[in-house]
Coordinates of C-alpha atoms and ligand atoms in Angstrom, one line a residue:
X158 CA 158.5 -15.2 106.8
X159 CA 156.0 -16.3 103.9
X160 CA 156.0 -19.4 101.7
X161 CA 158.1 -17.2 99.1
X162 CA 161.1 -17.6 101.3
X163 CA 161.1 -21.5 101.2
X164 CA 163.4 -23.7 99.3
X165 CA 162.7 -24.4 95.6
X166 CA 161.8 -27.9 96.7
X167 CA 159.1 -27.2 99.4
X168 CA 158.1 -24.4 97.0
X169 CA 156.9 -26.9 94.4
X170 CA 155.3 -29.0 97.2
X171 CA 153.2 -25.9 97.9
X172 CA 152.3 -25.2 94.4
X173 CA 151.1 -28.9 94.2
X174 CA 149.3 -28.2 97.5
X175 CA 147.8 -24.9 96.3
X176 CA 146.4 -26.9 93.2
X177 CA 145.0 -29.4 95.6
X178 CA 143.1 -26.7 97.8
X179 CA 141.5 -25.7 94.5
X180 CA 140.2 -29.3 93.9
X181 CA 138.8 -29.9 97.2
X182 CA 135.0 -30.5 96.8
X183 CA 132.3 -29.7 99.7
X184 CA 130.7 -33.3 99.1
X185 CA 134.0 -34.8 100.0
X186 CA 134.6 -32.6 102.8
X187 CA 131.1 -33.6 104.0
X188 CA 131.6 -37.3 103.8
X189 CA 135.0 -37.3 105.5
X190 CA 137.1 -34.2 106.0
X191 CA 139.9 -35.7 108.0
X192 CA 142.2 -36.9 105.1
X193 CA 141.7 -33.6 103.4
X194 CA 142.7 -31.6 106.7
X195 CA 145.6 -34.0 107.2
X196 CA 147.1 -32.8 103.7
X197 CA 146.2 -29.3 104.2
X198 CA 147.8 -29.1 107.5
X199 CA 150.9 -30.5 106.2
X200 CA 151.4 -28.4 102.9
X201 CA 149.2 -25.6 103.1
X202 CA 147.9 -25.0 106.5
X203 CA 146.0 -21.7 105.6
X204 CA 144.8 -22.3 102.3
X205 CA 142.3 -20.5 99.9
X206 CA 139.6 -23.4 99.1
X207 CA 137.4 -21.8 96.3
X208 CA 134.5 -24.4 97.3
X209 CA 134.4 -23.0 100.6
X210 CA 134.8 -19.3 99.2
X211 CA 137.1 -19.1 102.4
X212 CA 140.6 -19.5 103.6
X213 CA 140.7 -22.6 105.5
X214 CA 143.0 -22.7 108.8
X215 CA 143.7 -26.3 109.7
X216 CA 146.5 -26.1 112.3
X217 CA 145.9 -26.1 116.1
X218 CA 148.7 -23.4 116.7
X219 CA 147.2 -21.2 114.1
X220 CA 143.6 -21.4 115.6
X221 CA 145.1 -20.5 118.8
X222 CA 147.0 -17.7 117.5
X223 CA 144.0 -16.3 115.7
X224 CA 141.6 -16.7 118.7
X225 CA 144.3 -14.7 120.9
X226 CA 144.0 -11.6 118.4
X227 CA 140.4 -10.8 117.6
X228 CA 141.3 -7.2 117.1
X229 CA 142.8 -8.8 113.9
X230 CA 140.7 -11.9 113.1
X231 CA 137.1 -10.5 113.8
X232 CA 134.1 -12.2 114.7
X233 CA 131.7 -9.7 112.9
X234 CA 131.9 -10.9 109.5
X235 CA 130.5 -8.8 106.7
X236 CA 127.7 -10.1 104.6
X237 CA 127.3 -12.7 107.3
X238 CA 124.5 -15.3 106.6
X239 CA 123.8 -15.9 110.3
X240 CA 123.0 -12.2 110.7
X241 CA 120.9 -12.1 107.7
X242 CA 118.9 -15.1 109.3
X243 CA 119.1 -14.2 113.1
X244 CA 119.6 -10.6 113.2
X245 CA 122.9 -9.2 115.1
X246 CA 124.0 -11.5 118.2
X247 CA 127.0 -11.6 120.3
X248 CA 128.5 -14.1 118.3
X249 CA 129.1 -11.5 115.5
X250 CA 130.2 -8.8 117.5
X251 CA 133.6 -8.0 119.0
X252 CA 135.1 -5.9 121.9
X253 CA 132.8 -4.2 124.5
X254 CA 129.6 -4.6 122.3
X255 CA 130.1 -8.4 122.5
X256 CA 131.3 -8.4 126.2
X257 CA 127.9 -6.8 127.3
X258 CA 125.6 -9.2 125.8
X259 CA 127.8 -12.0 126.9
X260 CA 128.0 -10.9 130.6
X261 CA 124.1 -10.5 130.7
X262 CA 123.7 -14.2 129.5
X263 CA 126.7 -15.6 131.8
X264 CA 125.1 -16.0 135.2
X265 CA 122.5 -18.8 133.8
X266 CA 125.5 -20.8 132.5
X267 CA 127.9 -20.7 135.3
X268 CA 129.6 -24.1 136.5
X269 CA 127.9 -23.8 140.2
X270 CA 124.4 -23.1 138.6
X271 CA 124.6 -25.9 136.1
X272 CA 125.6 -28.3 139.0
X273 CA 123.1 -27.3 141.5
X274 CA 120.3 -26.0 139.3
X275 CA 120.2 -27.6 135.8
X276 CA 121.8 -30.8 136.5
X277 CA 119.1 -32.4 138.6
X278 CA 116.6 -31.3 135.9
X279 CA 119.0 -32.9 133.0
X280 CA 118.9 -36.1 135.1
X281 CA 115.0 -36.2 135.4
X282 CA 114.6 -35.6 131.4
X283 CA 117.2 -38.6 130.6
X284 CA 115.2 -40.8 132.6
X285 CA 111.9 -39.9 131.4
X286 CA 113.1 -40.6 127.9
X287 CA 114.5 -43.8 128.6
X288 CA 111.5 -44.8 130.4
X289 CA 109.6 -44.3 127.0
X290 CA 111.6 -46.9 125.4
X291 CA 113.5 -49.0 127.7
X292 CA 111.1 -52.2 127.4
X293 CA 111.4 -52.3 123.6
X294 CA 115.0 -53.4 123.4
X295 CA 115.8 -51.3 120.2
X296 CA 115.8 -47.5 119.4
X297 CA 117.6 -45.0 117.4
X298 CA 119.3 -43.4 120.1
X299 CA 119.9 -40.4 117.8
X300 CA 116.4 -39.3 116.9
X301 CA 114.9 -40.9 120.1
X302 CA 117.2 -39.8 123.0
X303 CA 120.1 -37.3 121.8
X304 CA 117.6 -35.0 119.9
X305 CA 114.9 -34.7 122.3
X306 CA 117.4 -34.5 125.3
X307 CA 119.3 -31.6 123.8
X308 CA 115.8 -29.7 123.0
X309 CA 114.5 -30.5 126.4
X310 CA 117.5 -29.4 128.2
X311 CA 117.9 -26.4 126.2
X312 CA 114.2 -25.3 126.6
X313 CA 114.7 -25.1 130.2
X314 CA 118.0 -23.6 130.3
X315 CA 116.8 -20.6 128.1
X316 CA 113.7 -20.0 129.8
X317 CA 111.1 -21.4 127.1
X318 CA 109.9 -24.5 129.2
X319 CA 106.2 -24.2 127.5
X320 CA 108.0 -24.7 123.8
X321 CA 107.4 -28.2 122.2
X322 CA 110.8 -29.7 122.1
X323 CA 110.1 -31.0 118.6
X324 CA 109.5 -27.4 117.5
X325 CA 112.7 -26.2 119.0
X326 CA 114.3 -29.0 116.9
X327 CA 112.7 -27.8 113.8
X328 CA 113.3 -24.3 114.5
X329 CA 117.2 -24.9 115.2
X330 CA 117.8 -27.0 111.9
X331 CA 115.8 -24.3 110.0
X332 CA 118.3 -21.4 111.4
X333 CA 121.4 -23.5 110.7
X334 CA 120.0 -24.4 107.1
X335 CA 119.5 -20.5 106.8
X336 CA 122.9 -19.9 108.0
X337 CA 124.4 -22.1 105.5
X338 CA 122.3 -21.1 102.8
X339 CA 125.1 -20.0 100.2
X340 CA 123.0 -21.5 97.3
X341 CA 120.4 -18.6 98.1
X342 CA 117.8 -21.1 98.0
X343 CA 114.3 -19.4 98.6
X344 CA 112.9 -22.2 100.3
X345 CA 115.5 -22.3 102.8
X346 CA 115.1 -18.4 103.3
X347 CA 111.4 -19.1 103.9
X348 CA 111.8 -21.8 106.5
X349 CA 114.5 -19.9 108.3
X350 CA 112.1 -16.7 108.3
X351 CA 109.1 -18.7 109.7
X352 CA 111.2 -20.4 112.2
X353 CA 112.7 -16.7 113.3
X354 CA 108.8 -15.4 113.6
X355 CA 107.9 -18.3 115.7
X356 CA 111.1 -18.1 118.0
X357 CA 110.4 -14.2 118.3
X358 CA 106.8 -15.0 119.5
X359 CA 108.0 -17.6 121.9
X360 CA 110.6 -15.1 123.4
X361 CA 108.3 -12.3 123.8
X362 CA 105.9 -14.6 125.7
X363 CA 108.7 -15.7 128.1
X364 CA 110.0 -12.0 128.5
X365 CA 106.4 -11.0 129.8
X366 CA 106.5 -13.9 132.3
X367 CA 110.1 -13.6 133.5
X368 CA 109.9 -9.7 133.7
X369 CA 107.6 -10.1 136.7
X370 CA 109.1 -13.5 138.0
X371 CA 112.6 -14.0 137.4
X372 CA 114.2 -17.4 137.5
X373 CA 117.7 -18.9 136.9
X374 CA 117.1 -19.1 133.1
X375 CA 119.0 -17.4 130.0
X376 CA 116.1 -15.0 129.1
X377 CA 115.8 -14.0 132.9
X378 CA 119.5 -13.3 133.3
X379 CA 119.6 -11.0 130.3
X380 CA 116.3 -9.3 131.4
X381 CA 117.6 -8.8 134.8
X382 CA 121.2 -7.9 134.3
X383 CA 122.9 -5.0 135.7
X384 CA 123.0 -3.5 132.1
X385 CA 119.6 -5.5 130.7
X386 CA 119.6 -6.2 127.0
X387 CA 116.5 -4.8 125.1
X388 CA 114.0 -7.4 123.8
X389 CA 115.2 -7.1 120.5
X390 CA 118.7 -8.0 121.6
X391 CA 117.2 -10.8 123.6
X392 CA 115.4 -12.1 120.4
X393 CA 118.5 -12.0 118.3
X394 CA 120.7 -13.7 120.8
X395 CA 118.0 -16.2 121.5
X396 CA 117.9 -17.4 117.9
X397 CA 121.7 -18.0 118.3
X398 CA 121.5 -20.0 121.3
X399 CA 118.6 -22.1 119.5
X400 CA 120.7 -22.3 116.4
X401 CA 123.9 -23.3 118.3
X402 CA 123.1 -24.9 121.7
X403 CA 121.1 -27.8 120.5
X404 CA 122.6 -29.5 117.7
X405 CA 126.1 -29.4 119.3
X406 CA 125.1 -31.6 122.7
X407 CA 122.9 -33.9 120.2
X408 CA 125.7 -34.6 117.9
X409 CA 128.3 -35.1 120.8
X410 CA 125.9 -37.2 122.5
X411 CA 125.6 -39.5 119.4
X412 CA 129.4 -39.3 118.5
X413 CA 130.4 -40.3 122.1
X414 CA 127.9 -43.3 122.5
X415 CA 128.6 -44.5 119.0
X416 CA 132.8 -44.2 119.8
X417 CA 132.0 -46.3 123.1
X418 CA 130.0 -48.9 121.3
X419 CA 132.9 -49.4 118.6
X420 CA 135.6 -49.3 121.0
X421 CA 135.1 -52.0 123.7
X422 CA 138.3 -51.3 125.5
X423 CA 137.4 -47.8 126.1
X424 CA 133.7 -48.6 127.2
X425 CA 135.2 -51.0 129.7
X426 CA 137.1 -48.3 131.2
X427 CA 134.3 -45.8 131.4
X428 CA 131.9 -48.6 132.7
X429 CA 134.3 -49.7 135.6
X430 CA 134.6 -46.0 136.7
X431 CA 131.5 -43.7 135.6
X432 CA 133.5 -40.7 136.5
X433 CA 135.6 -41.6 133.2
X434 CA 132.7 -40.5 131.2
X435 CA 133.5 -37.1 131.6
X436 CA 136.9 -38.2 129.6
X437 CA 134.9 -39.7 127.0
X438 CA 133.0 -36.3 126.6
X439 CA 136.3 -34.4 126.1
X440 CA 137.8 -37.2 124.0
X441 CA 134.6 -37.3 121.8
X442 CA 134.5 -33.3 121.3
X443 CA 138.2 -33.7 120.1
X444 CA 137.7 -36.9 117.9
X445 CA 134.6 -35.2 116.1
X446 CA 134.3 -31.5 116.9
X447 CA 130.5 -30.8 116.6
X448 CA 131.1 -27.3 115.4
X449 CA 133.7 -28.2 112.7
X450 CA 134.5 -24.8 111.5
X451 CA 133.4 -21.3 112.1
X452 CA 134.1 -18.0 110.5
X453 CA 136.3 -14.9 110.9
X454 CA 137.4 -12.1 108.9
X455 CA 140.7 -10.1 108.8
X456 CA 140.6 -6.4 109.8
X457 CA 143.8 -5.7 108.4
X458 CA 146.8 -7.4 106.1
X459 CA 148.2 -10.2 108.1
X460 CA 150.5 -13.0 107.9
X461 CA 149.0 -16.4 109.3
X462 CA 150.7 -19.8 108.8
X463 CA 153.0 -18.8 106.3
X464 CA 150.1 -17.4 104.1
X465 CA 149.7 -13.5 103.5
X466 CA 146.1 -12.5 104.1
X467 CA 144.7 -9.1 102.6
X468 CA 142.3 -7.1 104.8
X469 CA 138.7 -8.4 104.7
X470 CA 139.8 -11.9 104.1
X471 CA 137.3 -14.5 105.2
X472 CA 138.5 -17.3 107.0
X473 CA 137.1 -20.7 108.0
X474 CA 138.6 -21.6 111.3
X475 CA 138.8 -25.6 111.2
X476 CA 138.3 -26.8 114.6
X477 CA 137.8 -30.3 113.2
X478 CA 141.2 -30.2 111.8
X479 CA 142.8 -28.4 114.7
X480 CA 141.7 -31.1 117.4
X481 CA 143.4 -33.8 114.9
X482 CA 146.8 -31.9 114.5
X483 CA 149.4 -34.4 115.1
X484 CA 151.8 -31.8 116.5
X485 CA 149.5 -31.7 119.4
X486 CA 147.8 -35.2 119.5
X487 CA 149.8 -38.3 119.3
X488 CA 148.1 -40.8 116.8
X489 CA 145.2 -38.0 116.2
X490 CA 142.7 -40.3 114.3
X491 CA 142.4 -42.8 117.3
X492 CA 139.7 -42.4 119.9
X493 CA 141.7 -42.7 123.4
X494 CA 140.1 -41.5 126.6
X495 CA 143.7 -42.0 128.3
X496 CA 145.4 -39.4 126.3
X497 CA 145.3 -37.0 129.1
X498 CA 145.6 -33.6 127.0
X499 CA 142.9 -31.2 127.5
X500 CA 144.0 -29.0 124.6
X501 CA 141.1 -29.6 122.1
X502 CA 139.5 -26.4 120.8
X503 CA 135.9 -28.1 120.4
X504 CA 134.7 -25.2 122.4
X505 CA 136.6 -22.4 120.6
X506 CA 138.8 -20.0 122.3
X507 CA 139.3 -16.4 123.1
X508 CA 136.3 -14.1 123.7
X509 CA 133.6 -16.2 122.0
X510 CA 134.5 -19.3 123.8
X511 CA 131.5 -21.4 124.1
X512 CA 129.1 -20.0 127.1
X513 CA 127.5 -23.4 127.2
X514 CA 130.4 -25.4 127.7
X515 CA 129.5 -26.4 131.4
X516 CA 126.0 -27.2 130.5
X517 CA 127.0 -29.3 127.6
X518 CA 129.4 -31.2 129.9
X519 CA 126.8 -31.8 132.4
X520 CA 124.0 -32.8 130.0
X521 CA 126.1 -35.2 127.9
X522 CA 129.3 -36.3 130.2
X523 CA 127.7 -36.3 133.7
X524 CA 124.0 -37.3 133.1
X525 CA 123.4 -38.7 129.3
X526 CA 126.1 -41.2 129.0
X527 CA 126.5 -42.7 132.3
X528 CA 122.5 -43.0 132.5
X529 CA 122.4 -44.6 129.0
X530 CA 125.2 -47.1 129.8
X531 CA 123.7 -48.0 133.5
X532 CA 120.2 -48.3 132.3
X533 CA 120.4 -50.0 128.9
X534 CA 121.9 -53.4 129.8
X535 CA 124.2 -55.1 127.0
X536 CA 123.7 -51.7 124.6
X537 CA 125.5 -52.7 121.5
X538 CA 125.2 -51.2 117.9
X539 CA 122.3 -52.7 115.6
X540 CA 123.8 -55.5 113.3
X541 CA 121.3 -54.4 110.5
X542 CA 121.8 -51.0 110.0
X543 CA 125.3 -49.1 110.0
X544 CA 125.9 -45.9 111.8
X545 CA 126.6 -42.8 109.4
X546 CA 128.3 -39.8 110.1
X547 CA 128.1 -36.8 108.1
X548 CA 129.2 -32.9 107.8
X549 CA 132.3 -30.7 108.2
X550 CA 130.7 -27.1 109.2
X551 CA 128.8 -29.2 111.8
X552 CA 129.7 -33.0 112.0
X553 CA 128.0 -35.7 114.1
X554 CA 126.2 -39.1 113.9
X555 CA 123.0 -39.0 111.5
X556 CA 121.5 -41.8 113.1
X557 CA 122.2 -44.5 116.0
X558 CA 120.3 -47.6 115.8
X559 CA 121.0 -49.9 118.8
X560 CA 119.8 -52.9 120.6
X561 CA 120.0 -53.9 124.2
X562 CA 118.4 -56.6 126.6
X563 CA 114.9 -55.3 127.5
Ligands
HEM84 C1 129.0 -30.2 122.9 C2 128.2 -28.8 122.9 C3 128.8 -27.7 122.4 C4 130.0 -27.3 121.5 C5 130.8 -28.3 121.2 C6 130.1 -26.0 121.3 C7 130.9 -25.2 120.7 C8 130.8 -23.7 120.6 C9 131.8 -23.2 119.8 C10 133.1 -23.7 118.9 C11 131.6 -21.7 120.0 C12 132.3 -20.6 119.3 C13 131.8 -20.3 118.0 C14 132.6 -19.1 117.6 O1 133.4 -18.5 118.1 O2 132.3 -18.6 116.4 C15 130.5 -21.7 120.7 C16 130.0 -20.6 121.2 C17 128.8 -20.5 122.1 N1 128.1 -21.4 122.6 FE1 128.7 -23.3 122.4 N2 128.7 -25.4 122.0 C18 128.1 -26.4 122.7 C19 126.9 -26.3 123.4 C20 126.5 -25.1 124.1 C21 125.1 -25.1 124.6 C22 124.5 -26.2 125.5 C23 125.0 -23.5 124.9 C24 123.9 -23.1 125.6 C25 123.3 -23.4 126.6 C26 126.1 -23.0 124.1 C27 126.0 -21.7 123.7 C28 127.0 -20.8 123.2 C29 126.7 -19.4 123.1 C30 125.9 -18.5 123.7 C31 128.1 -19.1 122.5 C32 128.7 -17.6 122.1 C33 129.5 -17.0 123.0 C34 129.9 -15.8 122.7 O3 129.8 -15.4 121.4 O4 130.5 -15.0 123.8 N3 126.9 -23.8 123.3 N4 130.0 -22.8 121.2

């Protein structure tokens, strides 16, 4: 059934909602997207939003439905800026071509390998970073902990331990800026091209080493898979890993820490039973999804959420909204580690479900959060500088000034 079959009264509401969708500004989405999403979910769950140049899909059930039908809702978006910046990667392929590349990388990120191989290294990195500032009694945990922690862990997992973590952060940001460069800013293209070249060089060096000496890393897995990836395929996919595997654990660590520091009751629950930092991780991923929106494109005319979409329609799959859908989550704007439901979609769904979810859970939920709250006694938000959050395609804290007893 499409909207045309609805009653006159609700059609009128839909008209108003259509007007509303056309008034949405990117700046407002960036500041605080949640009130906008609430209105879209209610009145026009699949809405053409001119400012985003996409239909935004905001309801949980439509996001889940769409991920179950990748033959209709394709990840291989035409004229994708991601492809322009990174080349072809598994994230912009469908079917067997996607599966082949995913299967090659997957052994490096299995839960058992994460637990036995990567987690002890993640713990060492977290402790080293905290050693560097513990005596000071204050820090910006976003720039001094969450960012470097994510960069160092990712470098290790990928097989690029010789890369400077600061370079990795710069490259990651440059690639993400290029992926979102709808304004066609030549400076942004230049920066993303420079980053892409630097990554190619680092990956080529790693390939030379890992061909002769395999290890547990992603590059090694791709090289030595039963159906090995070519150097060009590895380069493209590594850009996607660097663009997508760094900012998300960083942002989630920032949001989860901020959530606990601003919800003393929830913090007390986690500190009383550190196993509950895993619940903190899941709830923070639901509350502020680090990847707030990703693209899909229809391969045929299809109806979704009461809207008839033409073939080739560009969609924005709004995880940040699906995770706050009141039809699935009671009191969705509240941060509540006791809610129990695990149906959040922060890691996506379907064939492209996040390959790094176990590494992210280990890094943030099992290492970073328990270690920060155990080692930094009396951890609290700074009383002079507020925490800022921003973004809608990617969303997280922009800073995290804190104090503790040195
Ligand atoms: C909290 C942290 C993370 C979040 C919230 C997250 C979220 C996501 C989401 C939503 C997708 C699906 C994107 C789409 O379908 O267009 C995805 C895919 C992916 N993620 Fe993550 N991610 C995180 C961390 C990581 C890490 C640490 C790695 C690598 C070590 C990683 C590697 C990947 C890869 C390779 C894909 C593509 C999988 C495919 O195309 O089959 N992610 N992630």
